[in-house]
Every structure is written in C-alpha cells, then in structure tokens.
PDB file of C-alpha atoms in Angstrom:
ATOM      1  CA  UNK J 102      81.239 110.998  10.026  1.00 51.00           C
ATOM      2  CA  UNK J 103      80.390 107.976  12.202  1.00 47.00           C
ATOM      3  CA  UNK J 104      77.383 107.100  10.036  1.00 49.00           C
ATOM      4  CA  UNK J 105      79.482 107.270   6.843  1.00 42.00           C
ATOM      5  CA  UNK J 106      82.150 104.962   8.302  1.00 47.00           C
ATOM      6  CA  UNK J 107      79.558 102.424   9.463  1.00 46.00           C
ATOM      7  CA  UNK J 108      77.930 102.418   6.008  1.00 45.00           C
ATOM      8  CA  UNK J 109      81.336 101.799   4.355  1.00 47.00           C
ATOM      9  CA  UNK J 110      82.065  98.857   6.653  1.00 49.00           C
ATOM     10  CA  UNK J 111      78.626  97.331   6.104  1.00 48.00           C
ATOM     11  CA  UNK J 112      78.946  97.741   2.343  1.00 46.00           C
ATOM     12  CA  UNK J 113      82.355  96.060   2.288  1.00 49.00           C
ATOM     13  CA  UNK J 114      81.114  93.239   4.460  1.00 51.00           C
ATOM     14  CA  UNK J 115      77.978  92.661   2.404  1.00 49.00           C
ATOM     15  CA  UNK J 116      79.844  92.705  -0.902  1.00 50.00           C
ATOM     16  CA  UNK J 117      82.502  90.302   0.312  1.00 50.00           C
ATOM     17  CA  UNK J 118      80.029  87.963   1.984  1.00 49.00           C
ATOM     18  CA  UNK J 119      77.853  87.870  -1.117  1.00 49.00           C
ATOM     19  CA  UNK J 120      80.748  87.230  -3.479  1.00 47.00           C
ATOM     20  CA  UNK J 121      82.718  84.762  -1.386  1.00 47.00           C
ATOM     21  CA  UNK J 122      80.578  83.190   1.314  1.00 48.00           C
ATOM     22  CA  UNK J 123      77.429  82.524  -0.699  1.00 45.00           C
ATOM     23  CA  UNK J 124      78.893  81.982  -4.155  1.00 49.00           C
ATOM     24  CA  UNK J 125      79.920  78.591  -5.479  1.00 52.00           C
ATOM     25  CA  UNK J 126      83.524  79.733  -5.945  1.00 54.00           C
ATOM     26  CA  UNK J 127      85.722  78.155  -3.242  1.00 65.00           C
ATOM     27  CA  UNK J 128      89.196  79.325  -4.287  1.00 81.00           C
ATOM     28  CA  UNK J 129      91.068  80.545  -1.203  1.00 85.00           C
ATOM     29  CA  UNK J 130      93.289  83.603  -1.346  1.00 91.00           C
ATOM     30  CA  UNK J 131      96.467  83.638   0.790  1.00 89.00           C
ATOM     31  CA  UNK J 132      95.749  80.083   1.871  1.00 87.00           C
ATOM     32  CA  UNK J 133      98.896  79.745   4.017  1.00 89.00           C
ATOM     33  CA  UNK J 134      99.004  83.289   5.367  1.00 90.00           C
ATOM     34  CA  UNK J 135      97.770  82.418   8.874  1.00 90.00           C
ATOM     35  CA  UNK J 136     100.277  79.605   9.266  1.00 91.00           C
ATOM     36  CA  UNK J 137     103.146  82.078   9.643  1.00 94.00           C
ATOM     37  CA  UNK J 138     104.496  82.518  13.175  1.00 96.00           C
ATOM     38  CA  UNK J 139     105.048  86.284  12.768  1.00 96.00           C
ATOM     39  CA  UNK J 140     103.298  88.706  10.441  1.00 95.00           C
ATOM     40  CA  UNK J 141     103.460  92.483  10.088  1.00 96.00           C
ATOM     41  CA  UNK J 142     101.221  95.241   8.862  1.00 97.00           C
ATOM     42  CA  UNK J 143      99.816  98.684   9.483  1.00 97.00           C
ATOM     43  CA  UNK J 144      96.476 100.297  10.200  1.00 97.00           C
ATOM     44  CA  UNK J 145      94.629 103.520   9.480  1.00 97.00           C
ATOM     45  CA  UNK J 146      91.437 104.561  11.180  1.00 97.00           C
ATOM     46  CA  UNK J 147      89.143 107.023  12.893  1.00 96.00           C
ATOM     47  CA  UNK J 148      88.246 107.627  16.513  1.00 97.00           C
ATOM     48  CA  UNK J 149      85.735 109.394  18.691  1.00 96.00           C
ATOM     49  CA  UNK J 150      86.857 110.261  22.236  1.00 95.00           C
ATOM     50  CA  UNK J 151      84.908 111.584  25.190  1.00 94.00           C
ATOM     51  CA  UNK J 152      85.151 111.569  29.004  1.00 95.00           C
ATOM     52  CA  UNK J 153      83.276 109.765  31.775  1.00 95.00           C
ATOM     53  CA  UNK J 154      82.915 112.061  34.791  1.00 95.00           C
ATOM     54  CA  UNK J 155      82.086 111.071  38.372  1.00 95.00           C
ATOM     55  CA  UNK J 156      81.120 113.883  40.748  1.00 95.00           C
ATOM     56  CA  UNK J 157      81.502 114.546  44.462  1.00 94.00           C
ATOM     57  CA  UNK J 158      78.011 116.058  44.609  1.00 91.00           C
ATOM     58  CA  UNK J 159      75.007 115.652  42.346  1.00 87.00           C
ATOM     59  CA  UNK J 160      74.914 118.628  40.013  1.00 86.00           C
ATOM     60  CA  UNK J 161      74.476 119.575  36.386  1.00 89.00           C
ATOM     61  CA  UNK J 162      76.889 117.493  34.319  1.00 93.00           C
ATOM     62  CA  UNK J 163      79.813 118.724  32.271  1.00 94.00           C
ATOM     63  CA  UNK J 164      78.969 118.479  28.572  1.00 94.00           C
ATOM     64  CA  UNK J 165      81.517 116.686  26.384  1.00 94.00           C
ATOM     65  CA  UNK J 166      81.315 117.188  22.628  1.00 93.00           C
ATOM     66  CA  UNK J 167      83.566 114.836  20.646  1.00 91.00           C
ATOM     67  CA  UNK J 168      84.692 115.083  17.051  1.00 89.00           C
ATOM     68  CA  UNK J 169      86.240 112.571  14.670  1.00 92.00           C
ATOM     69  CA  UNK J 170      89.965 111.968  15.120  1.00 94.00           C
ATOM     70  CA  UNK J 171      92.577 109.949  13.254  1.00 96.00           C
ATOM     71  CA  UNK J 172      94.682 106.854  14.104  1.00 96.00           C
ATOM     72  CA  UNK J 173      97.715 105.398  12.369  1.00 97.00           C
ATOM     73  CA  UNK J 174     100.107 102.667  13.478  1.00 97.00           C
ATOM     74  CA  UNK J 175     101.971  99.418  12.943  1.00 97.00           C
ATOM     75  CA  UNK J 176     101.059  95.820  13.739  1.00 97.00           C
ATOM     76  CA  UNK J 177     103.139  92.898  14.921  1.00 97.00           C
ATOM     77  CA  UNK J 178     101.175  89.646  15.082  1.00 97.00           C
ATOM     78  CA  UNK J 179     102.368  86.401  16.709  1.00 97.00           C
ATOM     79  CA  UNK J 180     100.499  83.151  16.053  1.00 96.00           C
ATOM     80  CA  UNK J 181      99.723  81.129  19.198  1.00 96.00           C
ATOM     81  CA  UNK J 182      97.542  78.529  17.506  1.00 94.00           C
ATOM     82  CA  UNK J 183      94.906  78.335  14.782  1.00 92.00           C
ATOM     83  CA  UNK J 184      92.440  80.469  16.730  1.00 95.00           C
ATOM     84  CA  UNK J 185      94.539  82.737  18.997  1.00 97.00           C
ATOM     85  CA  UNK J 186      97.056  85.454  18.106  1.00 97.00           C
ATOM     86  CA  UNK J 187      98.979  87.947  20.231  1.00 98.00           C
ATOM     87  CA  UNK J 188      99.158  91.444  18.723  1.00 97.00           C
ATOM     88  CA  UNK J 189     101.196  94.564  19.444  1.00 97.00           C
ATOM     89  CA  UNK J 190      99.784  97.678  17.753  1.00 97.00           C
ATOM     90  CA  UNK J 191     101.853 100.819  18.529  1.00 98.00           C
ATOM     91  CA  UNK J 192     100.519 103.956  16.919  1.00 97.00           C
ATOM     92  CA  UNK J 193      99.622 107.628  17.157  1.00 97.00           C
ATOM     93  CA  UNK J 194      96.123 108.892  17.928  1.00 97.00           C
ATOM     94  CA  UNK J 195      94.856 112.433  17.325  1.00 96.00           C
ATOM     95  CA  UNK J 196      91.660 113.369  19.196  1.00 95.00           C
ATOM     96  CA  UNK J 197      89.689 116.515  20.056  1.00 94.00           C
ATOM     97  CA  UNK J 198      87.048 117.050  22.737  1.00 95.00           C
ATOM     98  CA  UNK J 199      85.151 120.221  23.669  1.00 95.00           C
ATOM     99  CA  UNK J 200      84.043 120.634  27.285  1.00 95.00           C
ATOM    100  CA  UNK J 201      81.345 122.980  28.582  1.00 95.00           C
ATOM    101  CA  UNK J 202      81.316 123.593  32.359  1.00 95.00           C
ATOM    102  CA  UNK J 203      77.901 124.405  33.863  1.00 91.00           C
ATOM    103  CA  UNK J 204      78.960 126.254  37.051  1.00 90.00           C
ATOM    104  CA  UNK J 205      76.843 129.383  37.627  1.00 88.00           C
ATOM    105  CA  UNK J 206      79.917 131.486  38.412  1.00 91.00           C
ATOM    106  CA  UNK J 207      81.144 131.039  34.838  1.00 91.00           C
ATOM    107  CA  UNK J 208      79.434 133.641  32.679  1.00 90.00           C
ATOM    108  CA  UNK J 209      81.388 133.910  29.416  1.00 93.00           C
ATOM    109  CA  UNK J 210      82.176 131.379  26.712  1.00 93.00           C
ATOM    110  CA  UNK J 211      85.910 131.778  27.432  1.00 92.00           C
ATOM    111  CA  UNK J 212      85.271 130.719  31.024  1.00 94.00           C
ATOM    112  CA  UNK J 213      82.777 127.917  30.332  1.00 94.00           C
ATOM    113  CA  UNK J 214      84.383 126.203  27.341  1.00 95.00           C
ATOM    114  CA  UNK J 215      87.629 124.294  26.953  1.00 95.00           C
ATOM    115  CA  UNK J 216      88.930 122.675  23.768  1.00 94.00           C
ATOM    116  CA  UNK J 217      90.999 119.593  24.653  1.00 94.00           C
ATOM    117  CA  UNK J 218      93.238 118.558  21.758  1.00 93.00           C
ATOM    118  CA  UNK J 219      95.183 115.378  22.472  1.00 94.00           C
ATOM    119  CA  UNK J 220      97.991 113.552  20.688  1.00 96.00           C
ATOM    120  CA  UNK J 221      98.561 110.080  22.114  1.00 97.00           C
ATOM    121  CA  UNK J 222     101.334 107.576  21.651  1.00 97.00           C
ATOM    122  CA  UNK J 223      99.100 104.528  21.959  1.00 97.00           C
ATOM    123  CA  UNK J 224     100.520 101.032  22.606  1.00 98.00           C
ATOM    124  CA  UNK J 225      97.951  98.183  22.857  1.00 97.00           C
ATOM    125  CA  UNK J 226      98.826  94.562  23.622  1.00 98.00           C
ATOM    126  CA  UNK J 227      95.860  92.471  22.492  1.00 98.00           C
ATOM    127  CA  UNK J 228      94.748  88.871  22.235  1.00 98.00           C
ATOM    128  CA  UNK J 229      92.857  88.092  19.042  1.00 98.00           C
ATOM    129  CA  UNK J 230      90.349  85.213  19.133  1.00 97.00           C
ATOM    130  CA  UNK J 231      89.295  84.046  15.673  1.00 96.00           C
ATOM    131  CA  UNK J 232      86.735  81.590  14.371  1.00 94.00           C
ATOM    132  CA  UNK J 233      87.448  78.984  11.716  1.00 93.00           C
ATOM    133  CA  UNK J 234      88.093  80.549   8.323  1.00 92.00           C
ATOM    134  CA  UNK J 235      85.056  80.586   6.000  1.00 91.00           C
ATOM    135  CA  UNK J 236      86.233  80.736   2.396  1.00 90.00           C
ATOM    136  CA  UNK J 237      87.970  84.152   2.275  1.00 94.00           C
ATOM    137  CA  UNK J 238      86.808  85.745   5.512  1.00 93.00           C
ATOM    138  CA  UNK J 239      87.106  85.102   9.232  1.00 95.00           C
ATOM    139  CA  UNK J 240      85.385  86.918  12.143  1.00 97.00           C
ATOM    140  CA  UNK J 241      87.321  87.719  15.321  1.00 98.00           C
ATOM    141  CA  UNK J 242      87.160  89.467  18.680  1.00 98.00           C
ATOM    142  CA  UNK J 243      90.052  91.222  20.430  1.00 98.00           C
ATOM    143  CA  UNK J 244      90.650  92.046  24.082  1.00 98.00           C
ATOM    144  CA  UNK J 245      93.591  93.408  25.996  1.00 98.00           C
ATOM    145  CA  UNK J 246      95.250  96.375  27.666  1.00 98.00           C
ATOM    146  CA  UNK J 247      97.006  99.477  26.404  1.00 97.00           C
ATOM    147  CA  UNK J 248      99.163 102.346  27.578  1.00 97.00           C
ATOM    148  CA  UNK J 249      98.787 105.860  26.204  1.00 96.00           C
ATOM    149  CA  UNK J 250     101.128 108.809  26.603  1.00 97.00           C
ATOM    150  CA  UNK J 251      99.300 112.094  26.062  1.00 95.00           C
ATOM    151  CA  UNK J 252     101.813 114.494  24.515  1.00 95.00           C
ATOM    152  CA  UNK J 253      99.325 117.384  24.868  1.00 93.00           C
ATOM    153  CA  UNK J 254      98.325 116.759  28.491  1.00 94.00           C
ATOM    154  CA  UNK J 255      99.554 120.096  29.973  1.00 91.00           C
ATOM    155  CA  UNK J 256     100.274 118.097  33.143  1.00 91.00           C
ATOM    156  CA  UNK J 257     103.420 120.125  33.960  1.00 91.00           C
ATOM    157  CA  UNK J 258     101.913 123.501  33.108  1.00 92.00           C
ATOM    158  CA  UNK J 259     101.867 125.722  36.236  1.00 93.00           C
ATOM    159  CA  UNK J 260      98.787 127.541  34.898  1.00 92.00           C
ATOM    160  CA  UNK J 261      95.353 125.995  35.444  1.00 93.00           C
ATOM    161  CA  UNK J 262      91.786 126.701  34.354  1.00 95.00           C
ATOM    162  CA  UNK J 263      91.798 130.127  35.991  1.00 91.00           C
ATOM    163  CA  UNK J 264      94.318 131.008  33.255  1.00 91.00           C
ATOM    164  CA  UNK J 265      92.454 129.072  30.556  1.00 91.00           C
ATOM    165  CA  UNK J 266      94.561 125.885  30.763  1.00 93.00           C
ATOM    166  CA  UNK J 267      92.823 122.502  31.118  1.00 94.00           C
ATOM    167  CA  UNK J 268      95.231 119.847  32.417  1.00 95.00           C
ATOM    168  CA  UNK J 269      95.234 116.044  32.472  1.00 95.00           C
ATOM    169  CA  UNK J 270      97.740 113.328  33.295  1.00 95.00           C
ATOM    170  CA  UNK J 271     100.170 112.322  30.580  1.00 95.00           C
ATOM    171  CA  UNK J 272     100.174 108.552  31.243  1.00 95.00           C
ATOM    172  CA  UNK J 273      96.963 106.534  30.889  1.00 95.00           C
ATOM    173  CA  UNK J 274      96.310 102.776  31.166  1.00 97.00           C
ATOM    174  CA  UNK J 275      93.275 101.352  29.361  1.00 97.00           C
ATOM    175  CA  UNK J 276      91.458  98.134  28.622  1.00 97.00           C
ATOM    176  CA  UNK J 277      90.158  97.439  25.117  1.00 98.00           C
ATOM    177  CA  UNK J 278      87.441  95.254  23.573  1.00 97.00           C
ATOM    178  CA  UNK J 279      86.554  94.922  19.918  1.00 98.00           C
ATOM    179  CA  UNK J 280      85.209  92.891  17.013  1.00 97.00           C
ATOM    180  CA  UNK J 281      86.047  92.648  13.334  1.00 97.00           C
ATOM    181  CA  UNK J 282      86.683  90.288  10.449  1.00 96.00           C
ATOM    182  CA  UNK J 283      89.612  89.336   8.209  1.00 96.00           C
ATOM    183  CA  UNK J 284      89.121  89.495   4.452  1.00 96.00           C
ATOM    184  CA  UNK J 285      91.639  87.483   2.423  1.00 95.00           C
ATOM    185  CA  UNK J 286      92.182  89.377  -0.808  1.00 94.00           C
ATOM    186  CA  UNK J 287      94.429  88.351  -3.667  1.00 91.00           C
ATOM    187  CA  UNK J 288      97.561  90.215  -2.514  1.00 93.00           C
ATOM    188  CA  UNK J 289      96.956  91.032   1.160  1.00 94.00           C
ATOM    189  CA  UNK J 290      94.682  90.561   4.168  1.00 96.00           C
ATOM    190  CA  UNK J 291      92.307  93.449   4.929  1.00 97.00           C
ATOM    191  CA  UNK J 292      90.672  93.662   8.367  1.00 97.00           C
ATOM    192  CA  UNK J 293      88.074  96.292   9.337  1.00 97.00           C
ATOM    193  CA  UNK J 294      87.273  96.396  13.052  1.00 97.00           C
ATOM    194  CA  UNK J 295      85.576  98.467  15.740  1.00 97.00           C
ATOM    195  CA  UNK J 296      86.978  98.713  19.260  1.00 97.00           C
ATOM    196  CA  UNK J 297      86.164 100.382  22.566  1.00 97.00           C
ATOM    197  CA  UNK J 298      88.971 101.935  24.654  1.00 97.00           C
ATOM    198  CA  UNK J 299      88.327 102.602  28.357  1.00 97.00           C
ATOM    199  CA  UNK J 300      90.730 104.347  30.765  1.00 96.00           C
ATOM    200  CA  UNK J 301      91.239 102.644  34.128  1.00 95.00           C
ATOM    201  CA  UNK J 302      92.333 105.617  36.264  1.00 93.00           C
ATOM    202  CA  UNK J 303      91.578 109.254  37.030  1.00 96.00           C
ATOM    203  CA  UNK J 304      93.197 111.531  34.428  1.00 96.00           C
ATOM    204  CA  UNK J 305      92.308 114.960  35.813  1.00 96.00           C
ATOM    205  CA  UNK J 306      94.986 117.350  37.059  1.00 96.00           C
ATOM    206  CA  UNK J 307      93.081 119.594  39.442  1.00 95.00           C
ATOM    207  CA  UNK J 308      93.273 123.341  39.796  1.00 95.00           C
ATOM    208  CA  UNK J 309      95.145 124.941  42.707  1.00 93.00           C
ATOM    209  CA  UNK J 310      91.848 126.169  44.187  1.00 94.00           C
ATOM    210  CA  UNK J 311      90.066 123.186  45.837  1.00 93.00           C
ATOM    211  CA  UNK J 312      86.741 124.944  45.152  1.00 93.00           C
ATOM    212  CA  UNK J 313      87.526 125.558  41.499  1.00 95.00           C
ATOM    213  CA  UNK J 314      84.338 125.818  39.379  1.00 94.00           C
ATOM    214  CA  UNK J 315      86.077 123.677  36.762  1.00 96.00           C
ATOM    215  CA  UNK J 316      87.549 120.809  38.803  1.00 95.00           C
ATOM    216  CA  UNK J 317      86.358 121.178  42.423  1.00 93.00           C
ATOM    217  CA  UNK J 318      83.332 118.875  42.075  1.00 94.00           C
ATOM    218  CA  UNK J 319      84.977 116.206  39.889  1.00 95.00           C
ATOM    219  CA  UNK J 320      85.756 112.953  41.699  1.00 95.00           C
ATOM    220  CA  UNK J 321      87.262 111.282  38.608  1.00 96.00           C
ATOM    221  CA  UNK J 322      87.609 111.828  34.873  1.00 96.00           C
ATOM    222  CA  UNK J 323      88.280 108.885  32.552  1.00 96.00           C
ATOM    223  CA  UNK J 324      88.693 108.682  28.802  1.00 95.00           C
ATOM    224  CA  UNK J 325      86.366 106.573  26.683  1.00 95.00           C
ATOM    225  CA  UNK J 326      86.926 106.075  22.976  1.00 95.00           C
ATOM    226  CA  UNK J 327      85.708 104.227  19.925  1.00 96.00           C
ATOM    227  CA  UNK J 328      88.205 103.192  17.240  1.00 97.00           C
ATOM    228  CA  UNK J 329      87.298 102.148  13.705  1.00 97.00           C
ATOM    229  CA  UNK J 330      90.452 100.707  12.161  1.00 97.00           C
ATOM    230  CA  UNK J 331      91.313  99.373   8.707  1.00 98.00           C
ATOM    231  CA  UNK J 332      94.236  96.946   8.894  1.00 97.00           C
ATOM    232  CA  UNK J 333      96.475  95.818   6.021  1.00 97.00           C
ATOM    233  CA  UNK J 334      98.795  92.814   6.348  1.00 95.00           C
TER     234      UNK J 334
END
C-alpha cells in the first residue's frame, strides 16, 4: 500500500512539473487564491501507525506490525503573509497495530498477540512555510503540535492483558513535521503531502501486576505515525 501511494504522488508531481514548470505556458490558475485571509477545505489520506517502546531492562523487543489506516478531516487556513499560513486541521483517524509480546511465559497466540484498533479525534495546529509560487505549483513544509483523543483506548476498562485487554491513555499530545506541494488547478487547489506524527508522552496503561509479562518491562510507549494526505481547497 505504501509503495502504491508513493508512486501515485511521484506520478502526479512529475506530470504537473513537466506540464507547468518546464513548458512555455505561463497562465496561472487561481491567481488570487493565496491572497485571501481565510480559506477552507478538506483532506483525505492514509496512515501507518506503530509504537516506539523503551524498556526497563534490555530484552527481546515487542514486535509491532502496522497496517494502512484512513484519515479524513477539514481544514481552516489563515494567511499570515505571503510565505506563512496558520492551519487548523481537525479530523478522524482510523489505525490498526498488531503487537507480539516475546515473554517466555506466554505460550499461545492468544497470550502473545494483541490487535490494537484505534479511532482518534485528531486536532493539529500547524504552521505552513511556503516558497514563492512557481507557475502553478508551490512547495511547502509544515510543523506544529496536535492533540489526539483515542476513542478506543480502553483506558477505563478494569480488565487488563491477563483478560486479553490491551489499554492505553485516551489523550495524546504530539508534534508533527511534514512536506508537500500545492498544485493550482483550474477550479481548486490540490495539495499532496507526507507528514510524521510523534507522541510526546507515555501512552501505556499498565496491568495491575507490576511483573506483568505484557507491561512490566515497558518504561514508555509512544505512538509514531506517517500520514499521506490529499488536500482540496
């Protein structure tokens, strides 16, 4: 899935660059679009989430297998100046991770494996830094912070891994970094981008047993994610 998405983005970029950047045609689409103080839009995209684990003692690591998830949300963009915009991008993120715990006391697949399905309300506040527009495209980088509320965290569930329930905190703060480019089409602006999302705190809710084979050796667990978004404004 990741390879297919990357190929699509590269193909779009190459086609647009060839047709607009290197051709003799200099007609600008949406010439005054970026002069607006406020603009709105929406995005669709894909994600891949995993975890970064730190351990109390050196041991065999927990294996995290990620699969492609889906993002959808809205965009509010405020123009600061020609090169800087402030963006609010509230949305919903669906992600799935499969964990395999290596502890020798766990002997069956039901004991060793946990499927972690997460639904996040994801609210990033980002600063977008753009270059000067080149014909009908403009590269940019984004950086900022976000808050996520995990609706599937199980944080209040009294059962833990001994009953087959993996738990994590519901509220997560992240920092985000990304790159992309704006394509000015005839009727709208289309912006593919790729972004990294990195949690800033420990998200693990530990089992009641301090020596739990699932959580006893974990010092911290933090989400890491990659977003590939397609924005329409």
